[in-house]
mmCIF file of C-alpha atoms in Angstrom:
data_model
loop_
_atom_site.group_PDB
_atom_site.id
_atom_site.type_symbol
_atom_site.label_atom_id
_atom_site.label_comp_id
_atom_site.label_asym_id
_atom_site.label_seq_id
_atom_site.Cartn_x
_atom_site.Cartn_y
_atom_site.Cartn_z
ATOM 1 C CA UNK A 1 -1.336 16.971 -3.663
ATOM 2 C CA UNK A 2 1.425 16.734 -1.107
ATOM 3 C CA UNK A 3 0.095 14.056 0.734
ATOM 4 C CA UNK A 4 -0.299 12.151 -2.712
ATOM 5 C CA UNK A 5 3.464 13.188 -3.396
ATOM 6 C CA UNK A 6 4.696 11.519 0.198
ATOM 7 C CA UNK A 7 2.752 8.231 -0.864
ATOM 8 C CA UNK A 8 3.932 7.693 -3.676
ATOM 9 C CA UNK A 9 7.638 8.483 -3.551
ATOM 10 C CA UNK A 10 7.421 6.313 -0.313
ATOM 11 C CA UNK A 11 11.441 4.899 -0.333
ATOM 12 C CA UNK A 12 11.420 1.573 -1.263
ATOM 13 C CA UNK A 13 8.394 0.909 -3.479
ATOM 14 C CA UNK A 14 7.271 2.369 -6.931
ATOM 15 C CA UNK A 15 4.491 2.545 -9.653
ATOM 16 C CA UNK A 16 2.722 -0.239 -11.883
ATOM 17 C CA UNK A 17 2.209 1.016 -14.888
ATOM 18 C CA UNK A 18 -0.917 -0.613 -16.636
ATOM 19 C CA UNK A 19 -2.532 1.773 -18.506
ATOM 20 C CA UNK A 20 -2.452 0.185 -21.988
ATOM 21 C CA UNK A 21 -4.873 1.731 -24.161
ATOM 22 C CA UNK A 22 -7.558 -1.286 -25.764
ATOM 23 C CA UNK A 23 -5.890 -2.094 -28.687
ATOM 24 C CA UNK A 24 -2.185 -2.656 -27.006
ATOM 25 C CA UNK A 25 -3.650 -4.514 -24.015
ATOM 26 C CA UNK A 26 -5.336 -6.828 -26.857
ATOM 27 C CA UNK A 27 -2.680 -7.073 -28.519
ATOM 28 C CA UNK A 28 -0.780 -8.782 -25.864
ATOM 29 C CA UNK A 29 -3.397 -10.482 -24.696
ATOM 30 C CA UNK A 30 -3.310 -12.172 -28.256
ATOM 31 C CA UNK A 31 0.155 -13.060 -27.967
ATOM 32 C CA UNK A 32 -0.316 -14.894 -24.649
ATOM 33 C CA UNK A 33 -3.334 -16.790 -26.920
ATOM 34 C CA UNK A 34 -5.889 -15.229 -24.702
ATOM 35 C CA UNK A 35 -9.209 -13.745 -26.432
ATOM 36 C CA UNK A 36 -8.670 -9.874 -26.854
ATOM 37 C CA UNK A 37 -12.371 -9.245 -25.233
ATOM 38 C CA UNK A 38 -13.307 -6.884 -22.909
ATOM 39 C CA UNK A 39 -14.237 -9.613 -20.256
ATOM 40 C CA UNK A 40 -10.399 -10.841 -20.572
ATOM 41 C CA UNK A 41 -9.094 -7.292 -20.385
ATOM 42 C CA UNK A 42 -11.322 -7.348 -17.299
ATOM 43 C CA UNK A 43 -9.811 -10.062 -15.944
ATOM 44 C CA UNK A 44 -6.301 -9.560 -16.553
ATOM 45 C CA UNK A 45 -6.662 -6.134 -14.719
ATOM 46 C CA UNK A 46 -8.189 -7.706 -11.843
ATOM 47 C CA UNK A 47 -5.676 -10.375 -11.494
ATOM 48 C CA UNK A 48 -2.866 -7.625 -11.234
ATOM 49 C CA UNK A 49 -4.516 -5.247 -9.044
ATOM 50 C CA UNK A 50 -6.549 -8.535 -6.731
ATOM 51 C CA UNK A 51 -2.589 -9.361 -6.118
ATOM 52 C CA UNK A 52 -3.002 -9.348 -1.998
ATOM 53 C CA UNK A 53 0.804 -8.050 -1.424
ATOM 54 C CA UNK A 54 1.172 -5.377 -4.110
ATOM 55 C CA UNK A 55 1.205 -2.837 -1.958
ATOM 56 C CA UNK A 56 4.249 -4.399 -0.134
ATOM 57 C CA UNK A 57 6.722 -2.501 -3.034
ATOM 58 C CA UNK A 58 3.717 -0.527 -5.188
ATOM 59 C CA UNK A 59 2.770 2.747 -4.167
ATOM 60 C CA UNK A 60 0.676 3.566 -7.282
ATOM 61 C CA UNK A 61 -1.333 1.952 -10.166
ATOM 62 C CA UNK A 62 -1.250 4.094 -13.398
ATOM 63 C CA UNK A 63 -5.010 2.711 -15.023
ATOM 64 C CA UNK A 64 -6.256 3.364 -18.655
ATOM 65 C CA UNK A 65 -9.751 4.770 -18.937
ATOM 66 C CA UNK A 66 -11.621 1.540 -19.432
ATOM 67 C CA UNK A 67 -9.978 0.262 -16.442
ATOM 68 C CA UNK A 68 -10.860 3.144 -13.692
ATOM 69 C CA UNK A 69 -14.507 2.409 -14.834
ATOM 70 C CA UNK A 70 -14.763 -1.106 -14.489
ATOM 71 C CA UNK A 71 -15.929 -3.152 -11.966
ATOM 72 C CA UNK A 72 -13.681 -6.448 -10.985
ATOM 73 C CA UNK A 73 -13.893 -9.879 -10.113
ATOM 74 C CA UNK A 74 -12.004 -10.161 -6.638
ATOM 75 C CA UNK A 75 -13.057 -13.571 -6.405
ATOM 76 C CA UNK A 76 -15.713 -13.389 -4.177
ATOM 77 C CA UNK A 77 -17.808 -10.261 -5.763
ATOM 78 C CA UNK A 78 -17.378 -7.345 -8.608
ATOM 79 C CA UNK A 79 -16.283 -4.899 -7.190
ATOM 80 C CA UNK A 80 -14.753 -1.265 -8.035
ATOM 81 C CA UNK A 81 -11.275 -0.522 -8.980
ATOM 82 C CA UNK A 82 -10.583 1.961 -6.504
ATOM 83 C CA UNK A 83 -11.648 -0.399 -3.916
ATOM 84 C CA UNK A 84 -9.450 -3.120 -5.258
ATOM 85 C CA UNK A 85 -6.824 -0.550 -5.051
ATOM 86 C CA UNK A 86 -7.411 0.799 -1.828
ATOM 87 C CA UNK A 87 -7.384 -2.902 -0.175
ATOM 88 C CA UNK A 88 -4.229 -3.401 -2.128
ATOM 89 C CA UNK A 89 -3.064 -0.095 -0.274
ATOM 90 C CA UNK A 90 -1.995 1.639 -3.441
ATOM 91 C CA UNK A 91 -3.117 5.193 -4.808
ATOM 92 C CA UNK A 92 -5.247 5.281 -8.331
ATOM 93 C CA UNK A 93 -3.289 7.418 -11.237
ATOM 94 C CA UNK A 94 -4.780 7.463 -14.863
ATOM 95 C CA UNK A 95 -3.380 7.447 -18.019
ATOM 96 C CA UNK A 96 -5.243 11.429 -19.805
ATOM 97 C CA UNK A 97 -3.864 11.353 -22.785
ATOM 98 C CA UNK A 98 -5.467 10.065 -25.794
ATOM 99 C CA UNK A 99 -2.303 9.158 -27.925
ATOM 100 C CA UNK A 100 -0.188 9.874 -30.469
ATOM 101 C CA UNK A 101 -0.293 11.840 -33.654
ATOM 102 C CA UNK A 102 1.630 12.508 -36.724
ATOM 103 C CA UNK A 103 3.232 16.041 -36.521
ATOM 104 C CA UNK A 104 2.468 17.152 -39.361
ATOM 105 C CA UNK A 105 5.384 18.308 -41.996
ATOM 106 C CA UNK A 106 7.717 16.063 -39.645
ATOM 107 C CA UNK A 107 7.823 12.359 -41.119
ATOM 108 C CA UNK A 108 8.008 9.684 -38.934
ATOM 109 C CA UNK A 109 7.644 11.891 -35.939
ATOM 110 C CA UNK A 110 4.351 11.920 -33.278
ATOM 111 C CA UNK A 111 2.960 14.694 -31.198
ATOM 112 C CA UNK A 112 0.504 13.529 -28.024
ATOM 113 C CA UNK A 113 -3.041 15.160 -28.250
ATOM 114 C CA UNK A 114 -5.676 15.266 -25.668
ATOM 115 C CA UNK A 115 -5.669 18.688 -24.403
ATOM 116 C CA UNK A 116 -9.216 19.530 -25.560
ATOM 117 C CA UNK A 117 -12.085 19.138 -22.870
ATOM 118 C CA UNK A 118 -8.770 17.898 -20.402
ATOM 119 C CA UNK A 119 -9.731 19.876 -17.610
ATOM 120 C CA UNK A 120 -13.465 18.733 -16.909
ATOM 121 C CA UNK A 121 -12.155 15.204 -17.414
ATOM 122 C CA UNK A 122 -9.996 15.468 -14.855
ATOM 123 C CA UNK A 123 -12.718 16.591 -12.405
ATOM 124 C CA UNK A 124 -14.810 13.181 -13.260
ATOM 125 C CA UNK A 125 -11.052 11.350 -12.579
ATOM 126 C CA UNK A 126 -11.245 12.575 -9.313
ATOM 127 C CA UNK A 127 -14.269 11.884 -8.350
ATOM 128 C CA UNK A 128 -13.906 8.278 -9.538
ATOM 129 C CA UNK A 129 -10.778 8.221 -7.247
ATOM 130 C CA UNK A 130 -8.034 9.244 -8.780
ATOM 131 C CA UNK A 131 -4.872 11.105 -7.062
ATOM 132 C CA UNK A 132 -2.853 11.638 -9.783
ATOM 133 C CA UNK A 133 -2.352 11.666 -13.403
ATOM 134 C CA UNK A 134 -0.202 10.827 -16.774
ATOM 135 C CA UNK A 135 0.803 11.859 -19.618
ATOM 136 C CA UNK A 136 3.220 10.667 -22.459
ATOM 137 C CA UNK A 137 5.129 12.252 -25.050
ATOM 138 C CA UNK A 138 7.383 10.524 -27.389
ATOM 139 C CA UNK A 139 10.589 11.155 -29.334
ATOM 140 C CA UNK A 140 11.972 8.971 -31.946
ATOM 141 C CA UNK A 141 16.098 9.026 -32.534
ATOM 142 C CA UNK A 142 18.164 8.746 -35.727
ATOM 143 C CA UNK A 143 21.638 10.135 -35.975
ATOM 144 C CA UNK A 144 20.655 12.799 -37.761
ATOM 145 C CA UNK A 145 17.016 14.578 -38.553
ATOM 146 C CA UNK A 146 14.986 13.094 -35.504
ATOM 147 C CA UNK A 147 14.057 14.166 -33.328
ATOM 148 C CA UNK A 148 13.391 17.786 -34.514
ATOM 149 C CA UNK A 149 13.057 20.403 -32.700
ATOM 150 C CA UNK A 150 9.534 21.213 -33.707
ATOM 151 C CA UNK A 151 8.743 17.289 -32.517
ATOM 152 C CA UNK A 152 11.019 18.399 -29.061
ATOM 153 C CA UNK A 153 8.657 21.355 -28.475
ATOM 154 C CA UNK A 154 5.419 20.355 -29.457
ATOM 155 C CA UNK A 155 5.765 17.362 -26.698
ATOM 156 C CA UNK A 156 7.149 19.910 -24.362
ATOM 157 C CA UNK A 157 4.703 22.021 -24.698
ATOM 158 C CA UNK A 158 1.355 19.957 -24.506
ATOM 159 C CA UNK A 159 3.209 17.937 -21.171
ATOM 160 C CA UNK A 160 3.305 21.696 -19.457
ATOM 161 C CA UNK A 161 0.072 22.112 -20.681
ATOM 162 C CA UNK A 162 -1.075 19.053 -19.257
ATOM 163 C CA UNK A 163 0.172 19.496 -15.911
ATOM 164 C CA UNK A 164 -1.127 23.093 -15.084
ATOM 165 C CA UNK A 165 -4.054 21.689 -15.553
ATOM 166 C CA UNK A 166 -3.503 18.432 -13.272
ATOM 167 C CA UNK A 167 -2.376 21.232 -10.305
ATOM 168 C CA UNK A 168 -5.316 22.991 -10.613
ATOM 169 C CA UNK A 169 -7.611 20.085 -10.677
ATOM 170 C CA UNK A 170 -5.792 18.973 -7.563
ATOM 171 C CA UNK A 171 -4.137 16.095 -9.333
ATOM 172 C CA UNK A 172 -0.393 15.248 -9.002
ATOM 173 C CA UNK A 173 0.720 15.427 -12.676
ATOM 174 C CA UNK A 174 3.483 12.786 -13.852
ATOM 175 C CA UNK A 175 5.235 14.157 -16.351
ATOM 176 C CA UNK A 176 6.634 11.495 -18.875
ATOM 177 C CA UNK A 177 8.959 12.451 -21.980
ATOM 178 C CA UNK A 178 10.265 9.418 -23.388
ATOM 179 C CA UNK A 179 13.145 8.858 -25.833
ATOM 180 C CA UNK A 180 11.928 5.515 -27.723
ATOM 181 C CA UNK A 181 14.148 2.703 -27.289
ATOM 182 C CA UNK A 182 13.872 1.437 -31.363
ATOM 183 C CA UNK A 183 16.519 2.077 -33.590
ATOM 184 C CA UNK A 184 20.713 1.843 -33.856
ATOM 185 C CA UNK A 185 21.201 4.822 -31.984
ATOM 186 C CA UNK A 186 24.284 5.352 -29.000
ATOM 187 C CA UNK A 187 24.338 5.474 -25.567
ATOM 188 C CA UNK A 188 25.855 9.138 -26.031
ATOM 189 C CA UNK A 189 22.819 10.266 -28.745
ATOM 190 C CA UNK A 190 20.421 9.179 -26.238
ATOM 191 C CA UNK A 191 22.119 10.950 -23.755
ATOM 192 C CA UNK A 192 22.108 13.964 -26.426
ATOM 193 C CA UNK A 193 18.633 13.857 -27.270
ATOM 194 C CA UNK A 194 17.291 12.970 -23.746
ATOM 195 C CA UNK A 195 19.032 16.010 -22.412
ATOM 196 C CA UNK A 196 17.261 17.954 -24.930
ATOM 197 C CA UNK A 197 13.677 16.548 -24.689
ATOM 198 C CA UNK A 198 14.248 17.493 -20.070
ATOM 199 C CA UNK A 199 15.123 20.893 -21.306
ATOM 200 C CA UNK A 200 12.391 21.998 -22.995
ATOM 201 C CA UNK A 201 10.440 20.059 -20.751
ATOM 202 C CA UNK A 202 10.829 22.159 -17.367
ATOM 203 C CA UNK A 203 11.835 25.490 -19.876
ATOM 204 C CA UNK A 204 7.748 25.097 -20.885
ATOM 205 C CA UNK A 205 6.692 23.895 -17.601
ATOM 206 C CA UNK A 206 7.889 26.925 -16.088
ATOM 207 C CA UNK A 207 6.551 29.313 -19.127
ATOM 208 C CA UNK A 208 3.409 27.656 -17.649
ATOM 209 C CA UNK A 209 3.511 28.437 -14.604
ATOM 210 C CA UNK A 210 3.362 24.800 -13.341
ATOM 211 C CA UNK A 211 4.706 24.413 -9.692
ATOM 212 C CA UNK A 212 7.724 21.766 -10.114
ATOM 213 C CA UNK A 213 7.603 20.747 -6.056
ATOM 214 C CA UNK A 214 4.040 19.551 -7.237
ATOM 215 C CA UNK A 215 5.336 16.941 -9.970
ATOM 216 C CA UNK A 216 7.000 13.764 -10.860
ATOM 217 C CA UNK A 217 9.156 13.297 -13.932
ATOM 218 C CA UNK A 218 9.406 10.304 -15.426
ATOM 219 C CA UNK A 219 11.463 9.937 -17.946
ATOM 220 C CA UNK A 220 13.542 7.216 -20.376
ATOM 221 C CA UNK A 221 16.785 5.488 -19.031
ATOM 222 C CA UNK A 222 19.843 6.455 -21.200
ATOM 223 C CA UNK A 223 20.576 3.381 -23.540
ATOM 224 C CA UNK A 224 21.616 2.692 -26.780
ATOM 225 C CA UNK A 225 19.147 1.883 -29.725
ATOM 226 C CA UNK A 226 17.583 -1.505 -29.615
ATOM 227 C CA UNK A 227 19.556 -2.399 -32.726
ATOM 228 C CA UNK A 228 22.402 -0.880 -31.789
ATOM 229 C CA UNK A 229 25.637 -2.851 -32.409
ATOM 230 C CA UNK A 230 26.788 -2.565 -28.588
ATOM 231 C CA UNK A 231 24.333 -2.836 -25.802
ATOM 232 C CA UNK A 232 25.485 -1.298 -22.528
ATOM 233 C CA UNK A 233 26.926 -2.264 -19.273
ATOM 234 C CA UNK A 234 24.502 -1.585 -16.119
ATOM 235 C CA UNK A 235 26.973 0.775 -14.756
ATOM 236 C CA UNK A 236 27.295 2.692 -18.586
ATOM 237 C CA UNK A 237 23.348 3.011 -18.379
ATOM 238 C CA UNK A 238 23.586 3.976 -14.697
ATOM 239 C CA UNK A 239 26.425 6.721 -15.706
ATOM 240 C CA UNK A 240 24.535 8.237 -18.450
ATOM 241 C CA UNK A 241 21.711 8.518 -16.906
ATOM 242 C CA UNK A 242 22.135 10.300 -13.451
ATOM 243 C CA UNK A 243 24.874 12.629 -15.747
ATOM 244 C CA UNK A 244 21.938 13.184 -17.767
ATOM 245 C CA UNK A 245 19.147 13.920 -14.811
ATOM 246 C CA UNK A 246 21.562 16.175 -13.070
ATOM 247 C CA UNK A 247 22.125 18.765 -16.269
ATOM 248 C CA UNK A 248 18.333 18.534 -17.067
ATOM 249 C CA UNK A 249 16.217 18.401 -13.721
ATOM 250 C CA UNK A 250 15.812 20.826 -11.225
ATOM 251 C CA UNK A 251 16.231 20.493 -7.547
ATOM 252 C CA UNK A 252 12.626 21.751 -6.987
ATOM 253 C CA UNK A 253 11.371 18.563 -8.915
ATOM 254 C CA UNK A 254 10.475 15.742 -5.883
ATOM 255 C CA UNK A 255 10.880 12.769 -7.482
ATOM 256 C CA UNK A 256 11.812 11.078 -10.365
ATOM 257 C CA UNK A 257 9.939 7.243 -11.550
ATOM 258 C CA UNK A 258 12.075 5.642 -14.894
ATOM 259 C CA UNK A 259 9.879 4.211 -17.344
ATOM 260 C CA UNK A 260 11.204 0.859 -18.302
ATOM 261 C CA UNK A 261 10.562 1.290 -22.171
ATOM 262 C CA UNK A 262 10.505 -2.393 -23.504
ATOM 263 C CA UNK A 263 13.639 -3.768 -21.392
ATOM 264 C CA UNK A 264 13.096 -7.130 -20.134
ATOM 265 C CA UNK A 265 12.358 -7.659 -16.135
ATOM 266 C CA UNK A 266 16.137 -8.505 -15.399
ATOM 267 C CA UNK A 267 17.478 -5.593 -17.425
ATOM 268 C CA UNK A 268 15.215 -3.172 -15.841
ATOM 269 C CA UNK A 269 15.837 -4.339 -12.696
ATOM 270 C CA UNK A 270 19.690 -4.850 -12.846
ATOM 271 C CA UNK A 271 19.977 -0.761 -14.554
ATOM 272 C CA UNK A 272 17.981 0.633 -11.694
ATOM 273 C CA UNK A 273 20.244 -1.289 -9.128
ATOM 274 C CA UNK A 274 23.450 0.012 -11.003
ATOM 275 C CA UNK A 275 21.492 3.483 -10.222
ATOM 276 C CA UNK A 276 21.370 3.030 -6.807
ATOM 277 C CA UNK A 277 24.726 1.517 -6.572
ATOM 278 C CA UNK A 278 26.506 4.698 -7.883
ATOM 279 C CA UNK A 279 28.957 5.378 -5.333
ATOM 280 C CA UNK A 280 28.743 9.263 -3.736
ATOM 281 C CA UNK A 281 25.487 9.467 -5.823
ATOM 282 C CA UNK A 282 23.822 12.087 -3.457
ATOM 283 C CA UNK A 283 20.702 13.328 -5.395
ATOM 284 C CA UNK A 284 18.190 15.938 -4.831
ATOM 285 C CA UNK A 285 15.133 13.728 -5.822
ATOM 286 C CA UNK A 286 14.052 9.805 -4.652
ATOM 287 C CA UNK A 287 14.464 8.054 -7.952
ATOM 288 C CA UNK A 288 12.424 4.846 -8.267
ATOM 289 C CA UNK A 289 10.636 3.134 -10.938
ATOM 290 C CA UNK A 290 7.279 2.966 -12.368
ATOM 291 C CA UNK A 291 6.990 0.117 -15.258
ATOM 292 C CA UNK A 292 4.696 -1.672 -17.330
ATOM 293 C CA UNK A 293 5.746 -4.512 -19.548
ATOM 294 C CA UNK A 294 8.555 -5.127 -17.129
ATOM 295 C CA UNK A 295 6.569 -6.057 -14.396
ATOM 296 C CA UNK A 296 3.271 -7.429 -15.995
ATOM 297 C CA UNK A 297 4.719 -10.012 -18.694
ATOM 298 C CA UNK A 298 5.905 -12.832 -16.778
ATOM 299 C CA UNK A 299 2.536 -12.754 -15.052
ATOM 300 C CA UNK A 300 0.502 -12.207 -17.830
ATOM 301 C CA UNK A 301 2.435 -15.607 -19.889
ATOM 302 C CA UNK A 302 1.744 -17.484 -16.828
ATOM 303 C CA UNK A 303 -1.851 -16.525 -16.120
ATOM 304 C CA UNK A 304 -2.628 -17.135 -20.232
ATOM 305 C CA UNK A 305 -6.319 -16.540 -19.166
ATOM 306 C CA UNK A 306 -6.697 -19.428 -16.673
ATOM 307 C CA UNK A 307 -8.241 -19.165 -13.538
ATOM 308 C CA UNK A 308 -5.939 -22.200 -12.230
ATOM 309 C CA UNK A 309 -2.832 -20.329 -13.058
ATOM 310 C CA UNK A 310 -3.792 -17.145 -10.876
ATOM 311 C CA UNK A 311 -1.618 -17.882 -7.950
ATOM 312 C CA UNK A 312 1.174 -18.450 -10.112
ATOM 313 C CA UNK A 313 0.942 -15.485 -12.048
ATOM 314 C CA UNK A 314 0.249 -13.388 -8.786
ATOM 315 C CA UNK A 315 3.629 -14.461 -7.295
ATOM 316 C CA UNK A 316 5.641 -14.164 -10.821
ATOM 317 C CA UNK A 317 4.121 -10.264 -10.687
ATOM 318 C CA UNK A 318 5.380 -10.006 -6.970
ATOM 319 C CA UNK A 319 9.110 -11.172 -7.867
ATOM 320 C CA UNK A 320 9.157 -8.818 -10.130
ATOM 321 C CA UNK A 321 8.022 -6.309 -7.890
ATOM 322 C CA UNK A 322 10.368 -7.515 -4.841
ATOM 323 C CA UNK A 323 13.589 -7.316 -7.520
ATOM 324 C CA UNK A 324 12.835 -3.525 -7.784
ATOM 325 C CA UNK A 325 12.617 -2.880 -4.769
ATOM 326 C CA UNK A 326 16.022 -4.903 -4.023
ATOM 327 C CA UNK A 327 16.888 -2.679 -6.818
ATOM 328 C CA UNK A 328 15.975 0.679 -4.827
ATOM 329 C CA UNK A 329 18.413 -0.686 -2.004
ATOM 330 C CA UNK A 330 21.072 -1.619 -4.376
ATOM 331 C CA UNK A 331 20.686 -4.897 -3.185
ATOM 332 C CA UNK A 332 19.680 -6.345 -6.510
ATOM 333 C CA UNK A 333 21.329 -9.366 -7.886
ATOM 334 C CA UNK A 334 21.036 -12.059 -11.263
ATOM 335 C CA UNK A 335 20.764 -14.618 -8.148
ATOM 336 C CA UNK A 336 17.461 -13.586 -7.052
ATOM 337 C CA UNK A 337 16.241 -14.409 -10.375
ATOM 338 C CA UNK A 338 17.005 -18.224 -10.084
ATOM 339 C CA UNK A 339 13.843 -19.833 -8.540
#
């Protein structure tokens, strides 16, 4: 697990996320007018992970269940995804959880399940090729009921759960409690409720036992609501957010990966440069990123399920992926995004 740890908190490159379960990957297959099939989902995820430079800024590929299994077209024969990976030079992570529920007696509010039978499907993970492991939690904001604290805890708990039994699988666990983006929430109730979600968090991963030195976090960025009637500055996200990771996350914890959450390539990219660009921000973890949508969608609107557009796409996902990592040196700037 510590060799795992070293490669992927590597400085200067982070995670792609692409673990969409089968119904969200179709959906957005759908809306680039591609057929939601499982031959397209097959080649969609061998378009991202045949990309020959990925592991220039990617350290690890977080895969969905369907995906670790498959075989892919590299263009010359099928073959498996942790080979795909391993010429890409990235590790293999999977996605364990099997969604969200409702919490019952809470409206509106979810609870991740997938404990049950967890720990011999993480032995078959690993001998597929998998290093390390996710899970998600969720917690929806209003200004006043949500989240609860039974919705705070019941997250907190299964996520400890979770990773004790990642460690003794000899998987690295990542640890994700998101704070959903949706709603007219403030930057400071974010902040609030963020702060809250961390703390139960590492208060039940240490009730379990769970080694924090063995773990990533990877939480939400601070920001307002979605429909929030003032959007946030770079440097207000940047703020918030290192004010919040200090309170909430120990030293012991070695690195942290933000989740992008539905922000747009440029936003993600310019908030985790304003991150980086803090001045005296001397931090007891690497901080990088590990994203999904913010990475994958110019790619995926480019490819739209032709073959001809492959090269294109490939080199939309790899500006994406070169912006972080500008990002991760501070270095990041709206010019880079002009062709």
């Amino acid at each position: 697990m510590i060799d795992t740890l070293r490669a992927l908190l590597v400085s200067g490159k982070g995670l792609l996320a692409m673990d969409e379960s089968v119904g969200t990957c179709n959906q957005r297959l759908v809306a680039a007018g591609i057929a939601p099939t499982p031959e397209m989902r097959q080649a969609y995820r061998a378009l991202l992970l045949g990309t020959p430079q990925l592991g220039e800024g990617i350290s690890g590929v977080i895969l969905h269940d369907e995906t670790l299994r498959q075989s892919l077209d590299n263009g010359r024969a099928m073959v498996s995804t942790a080979q795909l990976a391993q010429d890409a030079g990235v590790l293999i992570g999977i996605k364990v959880d099997l969604g969200t529920q409702d919490l019952p007696g809470h409206a509106g509010e979810k609870v991740t399940e997938g404990l049950d039978g967890l720990g011999p499907r993480l032995q078959a993970y690993r001998a597929l090729g998998a290093r390390f492991a996710k899970w998600r939690g969720v917690c929806s904001v209003d200004d006043l009921a949500r989240p609860s604290l039974a919705c705070i805890e019941a997250n907190a708990h299964a996520l400890a759960r979770y990773a004790g039994l990642c460690q003794a699988a000899g998987l690295v666990p990542i640890v994700e409690p998101e704070v959903l983006m949706a709603g007219p929430h403030s930057l400071a109730r974010c902040q609030q409720v963020t702060e809250a979600l961390l703390g139960s968090v590492f208060s039940q991963l240490q009730r379990q036992g769970v080694a924090l030195e063995l773990l990533i976090l990877k939480p939400n960025m601070v920001i307002s609501g979605l429909d929030g009637p003032q959007q946030d500055s770079a440097a207000d996200v940047a703020r918030a957010t290192l004010q919040c990771l200090r309170r909430a996350v120990p030293a012991a914890v070695p690195g942290i990966v933000l989740l992008s959450g539905g922000q747009s390539g440029p936003q993600a990219s310019s908030r985790l440069n304003a991150l980086h660009a803090v001045p005296d921000a001397s931090l007891p973890w690497a901080v990088s990123f590990s994203f999904a949508r913010a990475l994958q969608h110019p790619a995926l609107e480019i490819w739209a399920g032709q073959a001809s557009q492959q090269g294109a796409a490939r080199a939309a996902l790899m500006h994406r992926v070169r912006c972080n990592v500008a990002a991760l040196r501070g270095r990041y700037t709206a010019e880079l995004e002009i062709p």
